[in-house]
Coordinates of C-alpha atoms and ligand atoms in Angstrom, one line a residue:
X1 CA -61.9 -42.7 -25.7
X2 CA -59.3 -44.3 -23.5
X3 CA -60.5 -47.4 -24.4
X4 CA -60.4 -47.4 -27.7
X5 CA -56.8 -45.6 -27.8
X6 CA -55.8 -49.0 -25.7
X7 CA -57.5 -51.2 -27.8
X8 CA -54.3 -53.0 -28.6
X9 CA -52.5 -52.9 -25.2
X10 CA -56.4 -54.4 -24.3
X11 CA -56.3 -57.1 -26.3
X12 CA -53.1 -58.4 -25.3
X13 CA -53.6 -57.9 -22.1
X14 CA -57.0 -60.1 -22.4
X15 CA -54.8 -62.7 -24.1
X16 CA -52.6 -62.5 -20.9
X17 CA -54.6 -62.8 -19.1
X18 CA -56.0 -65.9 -20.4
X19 CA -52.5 -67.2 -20.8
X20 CA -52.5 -66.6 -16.8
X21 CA -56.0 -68.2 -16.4
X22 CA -54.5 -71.1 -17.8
X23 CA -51.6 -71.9 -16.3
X24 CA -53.4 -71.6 -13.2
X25 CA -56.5 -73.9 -13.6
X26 CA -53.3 -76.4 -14.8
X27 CA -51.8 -75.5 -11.7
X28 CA -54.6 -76.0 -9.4
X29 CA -55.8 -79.2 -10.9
X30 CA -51.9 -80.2 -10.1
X31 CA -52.1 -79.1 -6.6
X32 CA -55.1 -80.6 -5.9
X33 CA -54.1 -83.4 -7.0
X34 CA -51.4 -83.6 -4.4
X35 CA -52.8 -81.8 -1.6
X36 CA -56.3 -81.0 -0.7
X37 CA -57.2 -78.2 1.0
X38 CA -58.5 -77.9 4.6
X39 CA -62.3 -77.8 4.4
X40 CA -63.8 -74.5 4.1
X41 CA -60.7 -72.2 4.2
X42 CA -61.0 -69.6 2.2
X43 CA -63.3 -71.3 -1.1
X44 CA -63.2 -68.1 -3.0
X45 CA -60.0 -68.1 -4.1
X46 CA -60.7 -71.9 -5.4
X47 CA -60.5 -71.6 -9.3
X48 CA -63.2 -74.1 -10.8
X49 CA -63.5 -75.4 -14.2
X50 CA -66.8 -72.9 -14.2
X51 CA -64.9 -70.0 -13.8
X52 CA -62.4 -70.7 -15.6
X53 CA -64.9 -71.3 -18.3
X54 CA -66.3 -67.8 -17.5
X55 CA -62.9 -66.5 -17.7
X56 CA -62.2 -67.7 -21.2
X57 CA -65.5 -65.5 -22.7
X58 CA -63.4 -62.5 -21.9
X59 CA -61.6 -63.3 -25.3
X60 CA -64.5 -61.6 -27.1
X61 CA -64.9 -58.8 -25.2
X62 CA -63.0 -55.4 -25.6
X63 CA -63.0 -54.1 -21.9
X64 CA -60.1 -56.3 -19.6
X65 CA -61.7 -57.5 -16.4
X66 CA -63.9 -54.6 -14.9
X67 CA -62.5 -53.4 -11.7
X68 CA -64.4 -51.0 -9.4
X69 CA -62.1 -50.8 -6.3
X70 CA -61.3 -47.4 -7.3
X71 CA -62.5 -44.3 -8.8
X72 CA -60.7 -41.9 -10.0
X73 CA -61.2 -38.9 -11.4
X74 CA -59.6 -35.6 -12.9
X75 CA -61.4 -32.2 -13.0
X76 CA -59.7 -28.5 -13.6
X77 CA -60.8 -26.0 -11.2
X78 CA -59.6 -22.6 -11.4
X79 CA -58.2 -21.5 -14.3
X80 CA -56.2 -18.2 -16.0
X81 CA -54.1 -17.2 -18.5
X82 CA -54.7 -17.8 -22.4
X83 CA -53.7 -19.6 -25.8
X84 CA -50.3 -19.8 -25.5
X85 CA -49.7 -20.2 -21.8
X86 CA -52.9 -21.7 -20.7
X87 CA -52.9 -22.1 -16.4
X88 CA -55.1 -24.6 -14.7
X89 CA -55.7 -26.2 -11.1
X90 CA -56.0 -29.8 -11.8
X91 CA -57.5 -32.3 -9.0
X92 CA -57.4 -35.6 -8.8
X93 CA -60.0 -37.5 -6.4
X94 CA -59.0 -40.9 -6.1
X95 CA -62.0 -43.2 -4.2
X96 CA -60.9 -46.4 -2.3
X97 CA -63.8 -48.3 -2.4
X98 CA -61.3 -51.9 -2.4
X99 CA -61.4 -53.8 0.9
X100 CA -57.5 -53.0 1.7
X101 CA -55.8 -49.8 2.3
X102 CA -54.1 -48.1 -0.5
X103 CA -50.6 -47.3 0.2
X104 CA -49.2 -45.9 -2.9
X105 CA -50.5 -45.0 -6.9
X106 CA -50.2 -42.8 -9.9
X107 CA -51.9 -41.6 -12.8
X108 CA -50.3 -40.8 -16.0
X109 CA -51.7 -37.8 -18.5
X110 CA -50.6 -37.0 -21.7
X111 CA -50.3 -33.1 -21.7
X112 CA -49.1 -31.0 -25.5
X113 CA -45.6 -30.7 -26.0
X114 CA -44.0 -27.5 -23.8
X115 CA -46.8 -28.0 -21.0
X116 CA -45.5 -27.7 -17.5
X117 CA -46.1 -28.1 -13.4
X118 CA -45.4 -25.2 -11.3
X119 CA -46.7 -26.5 -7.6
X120 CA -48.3 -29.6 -6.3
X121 CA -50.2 -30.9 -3.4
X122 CA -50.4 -34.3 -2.3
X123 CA -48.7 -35.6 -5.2
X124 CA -44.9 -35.0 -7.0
X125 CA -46.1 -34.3 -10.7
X126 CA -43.8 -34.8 -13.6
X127 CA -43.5 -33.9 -17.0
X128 CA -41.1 -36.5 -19.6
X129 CA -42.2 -35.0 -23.2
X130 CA -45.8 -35.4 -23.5
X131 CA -46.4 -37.8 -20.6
X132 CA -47.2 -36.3 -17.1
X133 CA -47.2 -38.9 -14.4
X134 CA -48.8 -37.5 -10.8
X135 CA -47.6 -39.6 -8.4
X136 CA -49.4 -39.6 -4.7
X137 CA -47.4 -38.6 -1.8
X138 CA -47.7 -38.7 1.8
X139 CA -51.4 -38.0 2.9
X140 CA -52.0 -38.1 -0.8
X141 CA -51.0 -42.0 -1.0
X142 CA -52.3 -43.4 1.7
X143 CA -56.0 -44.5 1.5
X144 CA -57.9 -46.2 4.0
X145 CA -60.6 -48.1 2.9
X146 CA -63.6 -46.8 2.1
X147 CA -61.9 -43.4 1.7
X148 CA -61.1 -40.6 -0.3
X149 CA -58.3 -38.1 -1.2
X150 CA -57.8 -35.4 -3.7
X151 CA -54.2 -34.0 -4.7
X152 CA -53.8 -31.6 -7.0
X153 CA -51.2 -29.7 -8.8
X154 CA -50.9 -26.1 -11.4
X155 CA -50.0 -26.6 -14.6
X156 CA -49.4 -24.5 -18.0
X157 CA -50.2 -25.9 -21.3
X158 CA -49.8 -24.0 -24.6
X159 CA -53.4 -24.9 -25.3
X160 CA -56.4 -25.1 -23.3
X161 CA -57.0 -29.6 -22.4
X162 CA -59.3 -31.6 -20.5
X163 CA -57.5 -33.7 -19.1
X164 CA -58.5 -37.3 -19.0
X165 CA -56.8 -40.7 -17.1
X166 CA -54.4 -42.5 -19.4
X167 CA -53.0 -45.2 -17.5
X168 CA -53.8 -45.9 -13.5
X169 CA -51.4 -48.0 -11.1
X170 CA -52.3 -48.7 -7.6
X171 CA -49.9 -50.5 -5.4
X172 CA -47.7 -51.7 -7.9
X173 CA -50.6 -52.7 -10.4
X174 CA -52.2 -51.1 -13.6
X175 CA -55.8 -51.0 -13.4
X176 CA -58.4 -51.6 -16.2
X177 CA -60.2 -48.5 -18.0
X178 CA -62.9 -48.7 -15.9
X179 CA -61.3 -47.6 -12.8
X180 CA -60.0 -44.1 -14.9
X181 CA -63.2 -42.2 -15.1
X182 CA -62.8 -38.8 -16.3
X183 CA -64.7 -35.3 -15.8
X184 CA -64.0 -32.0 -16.8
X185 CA -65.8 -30.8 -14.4
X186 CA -66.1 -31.4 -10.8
X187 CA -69.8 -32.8 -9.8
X188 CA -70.8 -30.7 -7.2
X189 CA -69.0 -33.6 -4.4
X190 CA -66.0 -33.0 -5.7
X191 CA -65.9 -29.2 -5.9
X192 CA -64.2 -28.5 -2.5
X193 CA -62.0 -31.0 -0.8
X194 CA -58.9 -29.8 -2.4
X195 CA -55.8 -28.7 -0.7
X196 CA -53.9 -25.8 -2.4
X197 CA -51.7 -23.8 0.1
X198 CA -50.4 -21.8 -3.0
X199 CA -48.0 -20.6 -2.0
X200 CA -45.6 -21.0 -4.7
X201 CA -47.6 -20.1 -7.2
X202 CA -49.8 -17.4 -5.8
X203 CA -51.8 -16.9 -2.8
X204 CA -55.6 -17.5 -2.6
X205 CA -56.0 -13.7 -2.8
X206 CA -53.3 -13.5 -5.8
X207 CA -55.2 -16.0 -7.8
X208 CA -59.1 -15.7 -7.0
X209 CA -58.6 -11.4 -5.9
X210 CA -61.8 -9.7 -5.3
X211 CA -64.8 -12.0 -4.5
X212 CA -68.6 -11.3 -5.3
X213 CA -72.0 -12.9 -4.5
X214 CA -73.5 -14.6 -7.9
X215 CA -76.7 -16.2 -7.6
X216 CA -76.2 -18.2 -4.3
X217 CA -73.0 -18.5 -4.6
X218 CA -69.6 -16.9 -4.2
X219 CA -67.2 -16.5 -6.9
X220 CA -63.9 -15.0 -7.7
X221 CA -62.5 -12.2 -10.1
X222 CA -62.9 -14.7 -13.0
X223 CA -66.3 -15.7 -12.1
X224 CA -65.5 -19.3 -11.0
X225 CA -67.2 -20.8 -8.0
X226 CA -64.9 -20.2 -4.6
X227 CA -65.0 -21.9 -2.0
X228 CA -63.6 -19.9 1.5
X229 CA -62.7 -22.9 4.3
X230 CA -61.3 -21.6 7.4
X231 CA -61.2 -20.5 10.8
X232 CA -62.5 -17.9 13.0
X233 CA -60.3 -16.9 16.3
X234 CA -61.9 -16.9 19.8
X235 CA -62.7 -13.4 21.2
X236 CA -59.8 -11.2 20.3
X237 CA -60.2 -10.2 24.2
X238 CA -59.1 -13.1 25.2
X239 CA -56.9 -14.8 22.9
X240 CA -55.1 -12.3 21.6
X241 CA -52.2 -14.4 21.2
X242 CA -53.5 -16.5 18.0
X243 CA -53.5 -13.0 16.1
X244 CA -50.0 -13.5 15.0
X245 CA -48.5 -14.2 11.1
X246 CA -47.5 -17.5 11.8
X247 CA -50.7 -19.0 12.9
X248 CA -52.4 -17.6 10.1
X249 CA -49.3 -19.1 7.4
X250 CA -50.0 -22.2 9.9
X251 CA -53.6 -22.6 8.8
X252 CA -52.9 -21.4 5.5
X253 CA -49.8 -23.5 4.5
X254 CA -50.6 -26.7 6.6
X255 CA -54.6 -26.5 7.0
X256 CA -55.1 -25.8 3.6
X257 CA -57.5 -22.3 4.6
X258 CA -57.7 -19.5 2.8
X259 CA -59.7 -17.2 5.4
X260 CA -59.5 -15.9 8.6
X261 CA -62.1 -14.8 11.1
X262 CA -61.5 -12.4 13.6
X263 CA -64.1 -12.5 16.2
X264 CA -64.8 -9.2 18.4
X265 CA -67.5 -9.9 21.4
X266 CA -69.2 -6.5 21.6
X267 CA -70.9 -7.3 25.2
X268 CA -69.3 -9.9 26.8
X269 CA -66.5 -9.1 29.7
X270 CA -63.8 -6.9 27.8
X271 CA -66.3 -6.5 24.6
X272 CA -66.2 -3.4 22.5
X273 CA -69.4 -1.8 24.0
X274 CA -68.7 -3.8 27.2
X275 CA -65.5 -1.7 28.7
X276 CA -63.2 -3.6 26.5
X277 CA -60.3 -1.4 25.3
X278 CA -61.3 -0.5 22.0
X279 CA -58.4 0.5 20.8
X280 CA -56.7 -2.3 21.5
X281 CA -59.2 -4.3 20.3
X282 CA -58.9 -2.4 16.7
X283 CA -55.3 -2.9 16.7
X284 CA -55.7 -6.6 16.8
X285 CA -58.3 -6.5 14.0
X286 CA -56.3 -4.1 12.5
X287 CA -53.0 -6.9 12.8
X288 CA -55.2 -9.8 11.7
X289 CA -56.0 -8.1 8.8
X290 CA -52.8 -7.2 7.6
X291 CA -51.4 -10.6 8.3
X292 CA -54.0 -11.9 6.6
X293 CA -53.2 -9.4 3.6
X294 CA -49.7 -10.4 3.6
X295 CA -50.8 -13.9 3.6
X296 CA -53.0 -13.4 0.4
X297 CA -55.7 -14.5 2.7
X298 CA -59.2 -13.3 3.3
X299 CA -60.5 -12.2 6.6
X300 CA -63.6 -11.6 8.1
X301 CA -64.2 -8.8 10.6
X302 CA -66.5 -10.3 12.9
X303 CA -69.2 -8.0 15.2
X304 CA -69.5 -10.7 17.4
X305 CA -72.9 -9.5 19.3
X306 CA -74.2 -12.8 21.5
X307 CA -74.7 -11.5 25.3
X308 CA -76.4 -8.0 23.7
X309 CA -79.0 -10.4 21.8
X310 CA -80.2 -7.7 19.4
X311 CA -77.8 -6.4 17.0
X312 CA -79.8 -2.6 17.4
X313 CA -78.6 -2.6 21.1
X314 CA -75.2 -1.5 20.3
X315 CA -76.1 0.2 16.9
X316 CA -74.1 3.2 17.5
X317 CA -71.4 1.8 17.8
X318 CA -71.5 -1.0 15.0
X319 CA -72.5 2.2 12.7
X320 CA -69.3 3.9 13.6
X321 CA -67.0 0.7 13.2
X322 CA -68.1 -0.2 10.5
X323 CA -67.7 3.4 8.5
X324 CA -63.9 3.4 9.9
X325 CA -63.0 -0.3 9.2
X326 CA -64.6 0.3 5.6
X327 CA -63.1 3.7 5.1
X328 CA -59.5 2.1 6.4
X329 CA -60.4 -1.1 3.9
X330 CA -61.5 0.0 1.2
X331 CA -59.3 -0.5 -1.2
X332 CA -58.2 -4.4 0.1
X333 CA -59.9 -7.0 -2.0
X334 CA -59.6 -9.4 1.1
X335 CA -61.7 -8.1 3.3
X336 CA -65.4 -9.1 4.3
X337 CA -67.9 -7.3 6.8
X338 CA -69.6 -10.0 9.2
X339 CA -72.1 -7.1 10.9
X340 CA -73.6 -8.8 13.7
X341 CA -72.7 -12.7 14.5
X342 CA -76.0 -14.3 16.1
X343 CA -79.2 -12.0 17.0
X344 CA -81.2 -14.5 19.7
X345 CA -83.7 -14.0 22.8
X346 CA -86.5 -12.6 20.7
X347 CA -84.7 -10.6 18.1
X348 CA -87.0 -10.9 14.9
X349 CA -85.8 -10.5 11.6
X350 CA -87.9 -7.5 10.2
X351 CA -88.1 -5.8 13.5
X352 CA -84.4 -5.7 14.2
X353 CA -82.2 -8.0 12.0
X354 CA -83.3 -6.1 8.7
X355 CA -83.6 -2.7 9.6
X356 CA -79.5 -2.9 11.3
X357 CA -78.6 -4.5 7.9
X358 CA -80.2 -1.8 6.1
X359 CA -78.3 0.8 7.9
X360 CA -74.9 -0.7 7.8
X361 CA -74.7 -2.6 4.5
X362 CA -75.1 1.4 3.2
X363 CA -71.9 2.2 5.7
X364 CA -70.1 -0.2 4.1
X365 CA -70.9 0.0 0.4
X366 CA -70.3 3.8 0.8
X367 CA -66.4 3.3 1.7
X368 CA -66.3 0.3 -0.1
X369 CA -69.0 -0.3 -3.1
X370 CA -68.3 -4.3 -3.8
X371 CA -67.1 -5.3 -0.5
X372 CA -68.4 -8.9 0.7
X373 CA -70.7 -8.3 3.2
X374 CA -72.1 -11.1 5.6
X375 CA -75.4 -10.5 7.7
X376 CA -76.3 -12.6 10.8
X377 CA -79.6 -14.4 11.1
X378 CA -82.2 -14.6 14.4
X379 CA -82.0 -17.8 16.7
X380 CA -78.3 -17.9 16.9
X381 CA -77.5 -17.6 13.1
X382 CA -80.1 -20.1 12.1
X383 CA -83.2 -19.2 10.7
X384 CA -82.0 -18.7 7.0
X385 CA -85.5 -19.7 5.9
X386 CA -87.3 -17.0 7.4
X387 CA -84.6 -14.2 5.8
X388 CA -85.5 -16.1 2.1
X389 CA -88.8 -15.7 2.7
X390 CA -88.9 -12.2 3.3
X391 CA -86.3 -11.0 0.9
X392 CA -88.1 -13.4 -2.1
X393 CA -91.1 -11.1 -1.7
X394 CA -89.3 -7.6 -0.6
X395 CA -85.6 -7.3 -1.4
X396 CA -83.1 -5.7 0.7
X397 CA -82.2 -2.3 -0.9
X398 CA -78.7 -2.9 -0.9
X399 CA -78.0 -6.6 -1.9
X400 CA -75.1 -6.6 -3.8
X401 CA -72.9 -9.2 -2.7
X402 CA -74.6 -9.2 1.1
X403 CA -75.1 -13.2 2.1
X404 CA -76.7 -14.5 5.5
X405 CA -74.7 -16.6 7.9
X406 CA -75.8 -20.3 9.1
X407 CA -74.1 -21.6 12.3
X408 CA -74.0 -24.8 13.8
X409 CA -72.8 -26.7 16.7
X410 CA -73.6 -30.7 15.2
X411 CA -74.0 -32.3 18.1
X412 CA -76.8 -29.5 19.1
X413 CA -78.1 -28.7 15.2
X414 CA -79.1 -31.5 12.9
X415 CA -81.9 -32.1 10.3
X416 CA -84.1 -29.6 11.6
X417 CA -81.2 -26.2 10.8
X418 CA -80.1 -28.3 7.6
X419 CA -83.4 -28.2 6.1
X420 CA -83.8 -24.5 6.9
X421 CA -80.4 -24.8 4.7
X422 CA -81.9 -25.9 1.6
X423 CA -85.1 -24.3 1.7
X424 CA -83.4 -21.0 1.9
X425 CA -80.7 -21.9 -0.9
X426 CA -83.9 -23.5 -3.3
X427 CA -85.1 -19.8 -2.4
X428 CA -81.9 -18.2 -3.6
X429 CA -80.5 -16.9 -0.1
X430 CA -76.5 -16.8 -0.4
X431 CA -75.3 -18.6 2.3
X432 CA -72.3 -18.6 4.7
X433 CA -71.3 -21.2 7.7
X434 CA -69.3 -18.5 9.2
X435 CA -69.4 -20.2 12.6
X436 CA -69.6 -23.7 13.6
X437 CA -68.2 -26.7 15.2
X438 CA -68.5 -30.4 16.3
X439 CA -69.6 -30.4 19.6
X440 CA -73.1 -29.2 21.4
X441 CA -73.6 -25.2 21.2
X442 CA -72.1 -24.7 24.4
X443 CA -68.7 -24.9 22.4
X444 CA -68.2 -28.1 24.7
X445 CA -69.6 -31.9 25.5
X446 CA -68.7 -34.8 22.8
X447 CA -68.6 -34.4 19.1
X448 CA -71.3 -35.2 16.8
X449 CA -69.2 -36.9 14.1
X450 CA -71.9 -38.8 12.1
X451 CA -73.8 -35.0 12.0
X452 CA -70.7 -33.3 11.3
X453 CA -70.2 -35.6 8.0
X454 CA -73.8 -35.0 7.0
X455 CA -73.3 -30.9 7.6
X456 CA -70.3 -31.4 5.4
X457 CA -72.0 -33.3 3.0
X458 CA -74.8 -30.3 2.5
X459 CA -71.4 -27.7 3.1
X460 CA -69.2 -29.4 0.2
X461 CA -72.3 -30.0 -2.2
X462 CA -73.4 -26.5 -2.6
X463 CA -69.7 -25.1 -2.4
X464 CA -70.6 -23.1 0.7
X465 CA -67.9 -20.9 2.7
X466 CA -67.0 -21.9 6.4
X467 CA -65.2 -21.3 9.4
X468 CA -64.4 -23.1 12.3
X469 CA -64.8 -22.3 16.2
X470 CA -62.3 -21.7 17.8
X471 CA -58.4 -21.3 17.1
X472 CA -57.1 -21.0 20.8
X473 CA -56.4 -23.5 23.2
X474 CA -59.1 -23.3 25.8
X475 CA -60.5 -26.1 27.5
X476 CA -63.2 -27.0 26.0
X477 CA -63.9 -29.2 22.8
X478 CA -64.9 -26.5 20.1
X479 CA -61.1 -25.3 20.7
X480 CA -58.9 -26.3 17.4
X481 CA -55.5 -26.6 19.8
X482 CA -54.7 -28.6 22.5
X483 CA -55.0 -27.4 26.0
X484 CA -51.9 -28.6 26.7
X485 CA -50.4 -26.9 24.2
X486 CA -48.8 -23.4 24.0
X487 CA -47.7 -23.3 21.0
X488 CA -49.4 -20.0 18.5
X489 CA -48.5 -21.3 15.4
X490 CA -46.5 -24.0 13.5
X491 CA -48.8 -27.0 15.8
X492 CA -48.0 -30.5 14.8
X493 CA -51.0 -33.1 14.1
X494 CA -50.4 -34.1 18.0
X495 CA -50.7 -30.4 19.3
X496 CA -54.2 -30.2 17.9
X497 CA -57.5 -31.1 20.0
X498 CA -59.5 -33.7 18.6
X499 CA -61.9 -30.9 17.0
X500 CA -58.8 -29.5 15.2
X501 CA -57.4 -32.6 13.9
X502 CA -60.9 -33.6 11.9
X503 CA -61.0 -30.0 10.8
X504 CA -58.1 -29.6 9.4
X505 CA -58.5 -32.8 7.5
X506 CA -61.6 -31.6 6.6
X507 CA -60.2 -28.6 5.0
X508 CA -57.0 -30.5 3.4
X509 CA -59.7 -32.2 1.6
X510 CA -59.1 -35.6 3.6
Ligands
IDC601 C1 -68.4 -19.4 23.4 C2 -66.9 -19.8 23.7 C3 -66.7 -19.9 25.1 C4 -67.1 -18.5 25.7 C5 -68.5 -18.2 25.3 C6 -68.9 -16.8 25.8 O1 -66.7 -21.1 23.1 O2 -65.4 -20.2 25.5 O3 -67.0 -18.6 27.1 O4 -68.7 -18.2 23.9 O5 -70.3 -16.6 25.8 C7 -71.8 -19.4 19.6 C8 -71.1 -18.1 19.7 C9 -69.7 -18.2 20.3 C10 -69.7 -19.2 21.4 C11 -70.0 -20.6 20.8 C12 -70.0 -21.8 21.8 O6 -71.1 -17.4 18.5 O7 -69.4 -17.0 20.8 O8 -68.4 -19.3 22.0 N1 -71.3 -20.5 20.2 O9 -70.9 -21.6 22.8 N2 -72.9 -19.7 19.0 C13 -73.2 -21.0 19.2 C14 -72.2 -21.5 19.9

């Protein structure tokens, strides 16, 4: 298609580039002539008669020389509206696979008459009649080698398009056709790295509102795949500080995320079964999720058992939390259950895990009939497999919109948990990484970043949800802030630990 609308720019451009060809074989025979090069220095960029001769059979062909430095592509996410006033998310992932950094580009579109950009990321986007040119800015412009980016932008069209790469130009040069490839959808790669704080145009919760559990997979109130990438506190005991508006817009506006998880230990010191001050505790969850709320975020409320092993331990209690957080959250589209974080020691899945689910999921639904529910899995949040195996044979009662939570810690968790991730997906469990982070599963030691890339790789090609351990500051490496920084909210790239600053690229989509 784009070819053949170029045909004619393609053909003089061939001749060009012939005319080029030309005057440069003249010139080099001229040059060498006068002055030979030093022996050996750089003998590619030595124009032959052979090449040249090469050169000149472009004449026949349509295509101008084939370039694959870079691959671009433009795919519509979410979309709303109708005929008329038709609203899309576009993206555009640009791939630098050249040997040299990328400093700047842009893409031009042609868009129907009336069409036009409400809020961008990554990019400036510009209407001029029927010609939109997205032009990369910042983070959005500046490709390393061997990288990629994705910059996006909202725009409304009187009629529905799919959009398609009219014209490339990368540092100051228009590339050939081949370097413009175009989807209309995103290959399952591309689906998540995409930064959208949204906030002019509508919050997450404005634009995806209630979410359900289809198949594997979550999806929002128009059905479309969604994708949740954020961050879970530390115990609300102990940093209680991080519950505040500000961080959350922080991670929101700056990180890209569009959920928040509030972690409450249940049996470690200050827990909620453990003499913590449950009050207090509630009136931070309580605060998180109204931020949150007002953030047109989503939040998880997080029964963060570890210490009491077994999630039927503290039953009682989780029973009566969870009928008054439901009951209180009903009607909130935002919020999602997380009912017990990691059963471990030798807490089996039908002698503890599923019966506890079975009890509160009913809790929950009962306040709140479509509420997102997430239900932990034995060793730690990790054996996803055995859950799909049991509930392909014998379904839960209750499984509307109920999915099982995977953690990892990469430097700890490799092949081994990642396999038990795709076996339980093939199966059809609904998965969500609700906890994880770089490091071993002490939540300290180095990073595992060559693991981390292949967790993201599995994370990103089946869309899954995810938050990261820990937004605080303490010492150690799973911590997304700086210890040396006091800062609650508003951090700059330098006030974030080493953890935080690959996370939040991770979730900008970098
Ligand atoms: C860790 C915290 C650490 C705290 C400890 C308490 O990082 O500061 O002292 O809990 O036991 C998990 C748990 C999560 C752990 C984390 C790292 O869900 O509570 O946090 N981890 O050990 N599972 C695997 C790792």
């Amino acid at each position: 298609m784009w070819l053949k609308e170029h045909k004619k720019q393609i053909i003089i451009g061939a001749i060009a580039v012939l005319v080029v060809v030309a005057a440069l074989v003249a010139g080099i025979f001229i040059g060498k002539a006068n002055s030979k090069s030093k022996d050996g220095e750089n003998p590619s960029t030595e124009l032959t008669e052979d090449t040249a001769t090469e050169a000149s059979t472009k004449e026949d062909t349509e295509a101008p020389v084939q370039s694959s430095d870079y691959n671009v592509s433009v795919y519509t996410s979410s979309t709303w509206g109708d005929e008329g006033a038709y609203g899309a998310t576009y993206n555009i992932a640009f791939t630098n696979n050249s040997n040299a950094d990328v400093t700047e580009w842009y893409a031009e579109i042609d868009v129907p008459q009336g069409s036009s950009v409400a809020d961008s990321w990554g990019c400036k986007a510009e209407i001029s009649g029927t010609k939109l040119t997205v032009t990369a800015t910042d983070w959005g412009a500046a490709i390393t080698k061997g990288n990629k980016v994705e910059v996006g932008f909202n725009m409304t069209t009187p009629t529905k398009i799919t959009p398609e790469i009219a014209a490339l130009y990368v540092d100051g040069k228009k590339q050939d056709g081949s370097a413009a490839a175009t989807t209309e959808e995103p290959t399952t790669q591309e689906v998540s790295p995409s930064v959208k704080p949204e906030t002019e145009s509508g919050t997450p919760l404005e634009n995806h509102g209630a979410l359900q559990v289809e198949g594997t997979q979550l999806v929002d109130k128009n059905g479309d795949p969604y994708q949740l990438k954020g961050v879970s506190t530390h115990g609300l005991a102990w940093f209680p500080e991080y519950v505040n508006k500000e961080a959350f817009q922080t991670i929101r506006d700056d990180w890209g995320g569009n959920v928040i998880r509030l972690a409450m230990y249940t049996d470690e010191s200050g827990g909620y079964c453990s003499g913590g001050d449950k009050e207090q505790l509630k009136t931070l969850v309580d605060n998180g999720v109204n931020y949150a709320t007002e953030l047109g975020m989503y939040v998880i409320i997080d029964w963060h058992i570890l210490h009491d092993t077994d999630p039927t331990i503290n039953q009682g209690e989780a029973e009566k939390f969870f009928a008054e957080m439901s009951a209180k959250y009903a009607d909130y589209d935002n919020v999602i259950y997380e009912i017990c974080n990691e059963p471990n020691g030798g807490t089996t899945w039908q002698g503890s895990v599923r019966p506890y689910a079975e009890t509160i999921i009913p809790i929950i639904h009962g306040n709140d009939p479509d509420a997102v529910i997430i239900v932990g899995t034995p060793t730690w949040s990790q054996d996803v497999d055995v859950v799909a195996d049991d509930l392909a044979a014998n379904p839960l009662k209750d499984s509307k919109n109920v999915m099982f939570a995977v953690h990892f810690y990469a430097a700890t968790h490799t092949d081994n948990i990642r396999n038990k991730v795709t076996y339980a997906l093939d199966k059809g469990l609904p998965i969500f990484v609700s906890e994880f982070s770089l490091c071993d599963a002490s939540g300290n030691g180095a990073n595992d970043y060559n693991q981390s890339d292949k967790w993201f790789d599995l994370i990103n090609s089946n869309n899954l949800s995810y938050c990261s351990w820990s937004l605080s500051n303490k010492a150690e490496t799973s911590a997304l802030i700086s210890s040396g920084c006091t800062k609650t909210s508003g951090w700059s790239e330098s006030d974030l630990s080493e953890t935080g600053k690959w996370i939040r690229n991770q979730i900008r989509g970098q």
